[in-house]
Amino acid sequence: MSDPTRPRGPKIIAVANQKGGVGKTTTTINLGAALAEAGQRVLIVDLDPQGNASTGLGVEPDEREFTTYELLLEDIDLSEVIRPANPENLMIIPATVDLSSADIELISNEKRSFLLHDALRQHAMDTYALDYILIDCPPSLNLLTVNAMVASHSVLVPLQSEFFALEGLSQLMLTIREVRQSANPNLRIEGIVLTMYDARNNLSSQVEQDARDNLGDLVFQTRIPRNVRVSEAPSYSTSVLEYDTTSKGAQAYRELAQELMQNQARVAA
């Protein structure tokens, strides 16, 4: 029996954590690449004014004529904003610093929380036959992040394996609860993924234990290791799967993609 809470069309996942430096953009890029490598058609929506996901997938700033800013605030055709990326099944809607002013401009719009929701459900989206849309959220709980959560079926939370890692989660969970109550009652937590994990480090093991004790099955079994190849890949404008396909980081993101797809199949059964 299919999941009645999930509309037909692509599974939309917001990748969110208001804390910076937790591997949010890295996870968005590499999970997207791993899903695409597995035969899924994936769109990444760069909703961070820093535009790191766009840079990390090789879209140079001077090539970003139309971006998520226009998608949210102007009546623009999807074909103008969706750009191809590598591998073949991966696409991206890029972002620029223009998006940093969007919060102010959104305030006066009565549909301010639903603009991304509506933009990603245009009839033209059907022509792309997408399986997944991953939204790379800014490192804050602002109107852009709320737009992402209202537009999404679920939220995936990267959690850095470090001291105080769990502290910021309570505010994020509160925001998710508020979005459920006000605008998107079917929003759920896709899962917590441990990033920058060092198996030789007792602290990483302790953070993992704390996360599993507090959050149980919400924590993905796959852990993303601290891996130099993962860190190097963005400077070559590509995913770690393209940069060093046999690296531990590339393999971890493949495993995460498989776990995500298996979880979705289980929910849909």
Short mmCIF file of C-alpha atoms in Angstrom, two decimals:
data_model
loop_
_atom_site.label_atom_id
_atom_site.label_comp_id
_atom_site.label_asym_id
_atom_site.label_seq_id
_atom_site.Cartn_x
_atom_site.Cartn_y
_atom_site.Cartn_z
CA MET A 1 0.00 0.00 0.00
CA SER A 2 1.43 3.40 -0.96
CA ASP A 3 2.04 6.18 1.56
CA PRO A 4 -1.10 8.40 1.48
CA THR A 5 0.82 11.36 2.92
CA ARG A 6 3.19 11.49 -0.02
CA PRO A 7 1.94 13.21 -3.20
CA ARG A 8 2.81 11.74 -6.55
CA GLY A 9 6.04 13.06 -8.00
CA PRO A 10 9.56 13.36 -6.61
CA LYS A 11 10.41 12.83 -2.95
CA ILE A 12 11.40 16.30 -1.67
CA ILE A 13 13.93 16.40 1.17
CA ALA A 14 15.21 19.50 2.97
CA VAL A 15 18.80 19.08 4.16
CA ALA A 16 18.86 21.34 7.20
CA ASN A 17 20.81 22.25 10.31
CA GLN A 18 21.03 25.83 11.55
CA LYS A 19 24.57 25.15 12.74
CA GLY A 20 27.22 25.83 10.10
CA GLY A 21 30.11 23.56 9.25
CA VAL A 22 28.29 20.27 9.84
CA GLY A 23 28.60 18.92 6.30
CA LYS A 24 25.16 20.04 5.11
CA THR A 25 26.14 21.16 1.61
CA THR A 26 28.67 18.34 1.29
CA THR A 27 25.94 15.84 2.13
CA THR A 28 23.49 17.44 -0.31
CA ILE A 29 25.98 17.29 -3.20
CA ASN A 30 27.30 13.80 -2.54
CA LEU A 31 24.00 12.19 -1.59
CA GLY A 32 22.51 13.70 -4.76
CA ALA A 33 25.41 12.34 -6.83
CA ALA A 34 25.11 8.90 -5.20
CA LEU A 35 21.35 8.73 -5.89
CA ALA A 36 21.97 9.80 -9.50
CA GLU A 37 24.70 7.19 -9.86
CA ALA A 38 22.15 4.61 -8.66
CA GLY A 39 19.85 5.57 -11.54
CA GLN A 40 17.64 8.10 -9.77
CA ARG A 41 16.87 11.47 -11.36
CA VAL A 42 17.83 14.14 -8.84
CA LEU A 43 17.45 17.91 -8.60
CA ILE A 44 19.43 19.90 -6.05
CA VAL A 45 17.93 23.25 -5.07
CA ASP A 46 20.61 25.58 -3.70
CA LEU A 47 18.74 27.68 -1.13
CA ASP A 48 21.87 29.00 0.61
CA PRO A 49 22.95 32.54 -0.39
CA GLN A 50 26.58 31.38 -0.10
CA GLY A 51 25.93 29.25 -3.19
CA ASN A 52 28.37 26.54 -2.14
CA ALA A 53 26.34 23.70 -3.64
CA SER A 54 26.36 25.54 -6.97
CA THR A 55 30.13 26.07 -6.83
CA GLY A 56 30.66 22.49 -5.69
CA LEU A 57 28.87 21.23 -8.79
CA GLY A 58 30.77 23.46 -11.20
CA VAL A 59 28.29 26.29 -11.82
CA GLU A 60 30.48 29.41 -11.85
CA PRO A 61 29.05 32.66 -10.40
CA ASP A 62 29.00 34.40 -13.79
CA GLU A 63 26.95 31.50 -15.19
CA ARG A 64 24.13 31.96 -12.65
CA GLU A 65 21.89 34.35 -14.57
CA PHE A 66 18.71 32.77 -13.19
CA THR A 67 18.71 31.26 -9.72
CA THR A 68 16.57 30.27 -6.75
CA TYR A 69 16.02 34.00 -6.15
CA GLU A 70 14.10 34.27 -9.44
CA LEU A 71 12.40 30.93 -8.76
CA LEU A 72 10.97 32.27 -5.50
CA LEU A 73 10.27 35.89 -6.34
CA GLU A 74 9.75 36.13 -10.10
CA ASP A 75 7.57 34.29 -12.60
CA ILE A 76 10.28 32.36 -14.38
CA ASP A 77 10.24 29.19 -16.45
CA LEU A 78 11.85 26.16 -14.79
CA SER A 79 13.92 25.54 -17.93
CA GLU A 80 15.67 28.86 -17.27
CA VAL A 81 16.84 27.90 -13.77
CA ILE A 82 17.51 24.12 -13.89
CA ARG A 83 21.09 23.33 -14.91
CA PRO A 84 22.63 19.93 -15.76
CA ALA A 85 25.40 18.58 -13.51
CA ASN A 86 27.49 15.42 -13.16
CA PRO A 87 26.62 12.56 -13.15
CA GLU A 88 24.07 12.58 -15.97
CA ASN A 89 20.93 12.21 -13.82
CA LEU A 90 21.87 15.13 -11.54
CA MET A 91 20.56 18.71 -11.98
CA ILE A 92 20.80 21.89 -9.92
CA ILE A 93 19.02 25.20 -9.46
CA PRO A 94 21.92 27.48 -8.43
CA ALA A 95 22.00 30.33 -5.94
CA THR A 96 23.84 33.62 -5.58
CA VAL A 97 24.24 36.18 -2.81
CA ASP A 98 21.08 37.87 -4.15
CA LEU A 99 19.19 35.28 -2.12
CA SER A 100 20.40 36.94 1.10
CA SER A 101 17.86 39.74 0.57
CA ALA A 102 15.01 37.33 -0.09
CA ASP A 103 14.04 37.10 3.59
CA ILE A 104 13.24 40.82 3.67
CA GLU A 105 11.35 40.69 0.38
CA LEU A 106 9.38 37.60 1.43
CA ILE A 107 7.99 39.20 4.60
CA SER A 108 5.47 41.34 2.71
CA ASN A 109 4.25 38.41 0.58
CA GLU A 110 1.12 36.79 2.01
CA LYS A 111 2.22 33.41 0.56
CA ARG A 112 5.75 33.89 1.84
CA SER A 113 6.09 30.40 3.36
CA PHE A 114 4.66 28.59 0.30
CA LEU A 115 6.63 30.12 -2.57
CA LEU A 116 9.10 27.25 -2.91
CA HIS A 117 6.31 24.70 -2.38
CA ASP A 118 4.39 26.14 -5.33
CA ALA A 119 7.48 26.62 -7.52
CA LEU A 120 8.50 22.97 -7.18
CA ARG A 121 4.99 21.79 -8.08
CA GLN A 122 4.64 23.57 -11.41
CA HIS A 123 3.29 21.33 -14.17
CA ALA A 124 6.55 21.87 -16.07
CA MET A 125 8.36 19.92 -13.33
CA ASP A 126 6.76 16.71 -14.65
CA THR A 127 8.87 16.90 -17.81
CA TYR A 128 12.02 16.28 -15.74
CA ALA A 129 10.66 12.98 -14.34
CA LEU A 130 12.48 13.50 -11.05
CA ASP A 131 12.77 10.91 -8.31
CA TYR A 132 14.30 13.18 -5.67
CA ILE A 133 14.63 16.89 -4.95
CA LEU A 134 17.24 17.78 -2.32
CA ILE A 135 17.09 21.31 -0.89
CA ASP A 136 20.34 22.68 0.54
CA CYS A 137 19.14 25.02 3.30
CA PRO A 138 21.04 28.02 4.72
CA PRO A 139 22.69 27.59 8.14
CA SER A 140 19.87 29.39 9.94
CA LEU A 141 16.19 28.93 10.76
CA ASN A 142 14.98 31.81 8.60
CA LEU A 143 12.16 32.18 6.06
CA LEU A 144 14.21 30.38 3.41
CA THR A 145 14.54 27.32 5.65
CA VAL A 146 10.82 27.51 6.50
CA ASN A 147 10.08 27.61 2.75
CA ALA A 148 12.18 24.47 2.32
CA MET A 149 10.35 22.65 5.11
CA VAL A 150 6.91 23.67 3.82
CA ALA A 151 7.92 22.44 0.35
CA SER A 152 9.36 19.13 1.56
CA HIS A 153 8.08 15.72 2.55
CA SER A 154 10.89 15.27 5.06
CA VAL A 155 13.99 16.81 6.66
CA LEU A 156 17.42 15.19 6.66
CA VAL A 157 19.73 16.50 9.39
CA PRO A 158 23.53 16.23 9.10
CA LEU A 159 25.03 16.02 12.60
CA GLN A 160 28.73 16.61 13.08
CA SER A 161 30.43 14.09 15.35
CA GLU A 162 31.73 16.62 17.87
CA PHE A 163 31.13 17.94 21.37
CA PHE A 164 27.80 19.81 21.78
CA ALA A 165 26.57 18.24 18.53
CA LEU A 166 23.12 17.50 19.94
CA GLU A 167 22.63 20.90 21.57
CA GLY A 168 21.34 22.72 18.49
CA LEU A 169 18.95 19.95 17.50
CA SER A 170 16.24 20.99 19.95
CA GLN A 171 15.67 24.32 18.16
CA LEU A 172 15.58 22.59 14.79
CA MET A 173 13.06 20.03 16.06
CA LEU A 174 10.94 22.87 17.46
CA THR A 175 10.94 24.58 14.05
CA ILE A 176 9.91 21.32 12.36
CA ARG A 177 7.08 20.95 14.88
CA GLU A 178 5.90 24.52 14.25
CA VAL A 179 5.91 23.95 10.46
CA ARG A 180 3.87 20.77 10.99
CA GLN A 181 1.31 22.66 13.06
CA SER A 182 1.02 25.66 10.76
CA ALA A 183 1.71 24.70 7.16
CA ASN A 184 2.85 21.13 6.47
CA PRO A 185 1.24 18.56 8.78
CA ASN A 186 2.82 15.62 6.93
CA LEU A 187 6.43 16.82 7.31
CA ARG A 188 8.55 14.16 8.94
CA ILE A 189 12.19 13.69 9.90
CA GLU A 190 13.91 11.62 7.22
CA GLY A 191 16.80 10.92 9.55
CA ILE A 192 19.94 12.16 11.27
CA VAL A 193 23.20 11.41 9.47
CA LEU A 194 26.47 11.50 11.42
CA THR A 195 29.14 13.40 9.48
CA MET A 196 32.91 13.86 9.91
CA TYR A 197 32.97 10.63 11.88
CA ASP A 198 36.34 9.38 13.11
CA ALA A 199 36.17 5.79 14.34
CA ARG A 200 39.55 6.20 16.08
CA ASN A 201 38.17 9.04 18.17
CA ASN A 202 36.32 8.28 21.41
CA LEU A 203 34.37 11.53 21.03
CA SER A 204 32.82 10.39 17.74
CA SER A 205 31.75 7.13 19.36
CA GLN A 206 30.26 9.01 22.32
CA VAL A 207 28.33 11.41 20.05
CA GLU A 208 27.00 8.44 18.08
CA GLN A 209 25.92 6.67 21.27
CA ASP A 210 24.22 9.81 22.59
CA ALA A 211 22.45 10.34 19.26
CA ARG A 212 21.21 6.75 19.10
CA ASP A 213 20.14 6.80 22.77
CA ASN A 214 18.14 10.01 22.26
CA LEU A 215 16.90 9.61 18.70
CA GLY A 216 16.83 5.85 18.16
CA ASP A 217 15.94 4.69 14.65
CA LEU A 218 15.98 8.28 13.35
CA VAL A 219 19.79 7.99 13.15
CA PHE A 220 20.98 6.46 9.88
CA GLN A 221 23.16 3.38 10.22
CA THR A 222 25.53 4.86 7.63
CA ARG A 223 28.16 7.20 9.07
CA ILE A 224 30.07 9.66 6.88
CA PRO A 225 33.77 9.46 7.80
CA ARG A 226 36.17 12.34 8.14
CA ASN A 227 37.87 11.91 4.76
CA VAL A 228 40.30 14.22 2.98
CA ARG A 229 38.85 13.29 -0.43
CA VAL A 230 35.43 14.57 0.65
CA SER A 231 37.05 17.87 1.68
CA GLU A 232 39.05 18.20 -1.54
CA ALA A 233 36.26 17.43 -4.04
CA PRO A 234 34.46 20.84 -3.92
CA SER A 235 37.65 22.67 -4.96
CA TYR A 236 37.51 20.59 -8.14
CA SER A 237 33.83 21.50 -8.64
CA THR A 238 32.60 17.95 -8.36
CA SER A 239 31.29 15.34 -5.96
CA VAL A 240 33.61 12.95 -4.14
CA LEU A 241 32.09 10.13 -6.21
CA GLU A 242 33.51 11.75 -9.35
CA TYR A 243 36.71 13.01 -7.72
CA ASP A 244 37.81 9.74 -6.11
CA THR A 245 35.25 7.04 -6.75
CA THR A 246 36.97 4.41 -4.57
CA SER A 247 37.50 6.63 -1.51
CA LYS A 248 35.91 5.88 1.86
CA GLY A 249 33.87 9.06 1.55
CA ALA A 250 32.45 8.09 -1.84
CA GLN A 251 31.54 4.63 -0.56
CA ALA A 252 29.86 6.08 2.53
CA TYR A 253 27.60 8.33 0.44
CA ARG A 254 26.70 5.38 -1.79
CA GLU A 255 25.68 3.46 1.34
CA LEU A 256 23.66 6.45 2.59
CA ALA A 257 21.84 6.66 -0.74
CA GLN A 258 21.01 2.96 -0.59
CA GLU A 259 19.77 3.26 3.00
CA LEU A 260 17.61 6.25 2.04
CA MET A 261 16.06 4.38 -0.90
CA GLN A 262 15.47 1.27 1.22
CA ASN A 263 13.75 3.37 3.90
CA GLN A 264 11.51 4.96 1.28
CA ALA A 265 10.62 1.57 -0.19
CA ARG A 266 9.76 0.31 3.30
CA VAL A 267 7.48 3.29 4.00
CA ALA A 268 5.76 2.86 0.62
CA ALA A 269 5.19 -0.89 1.13
#
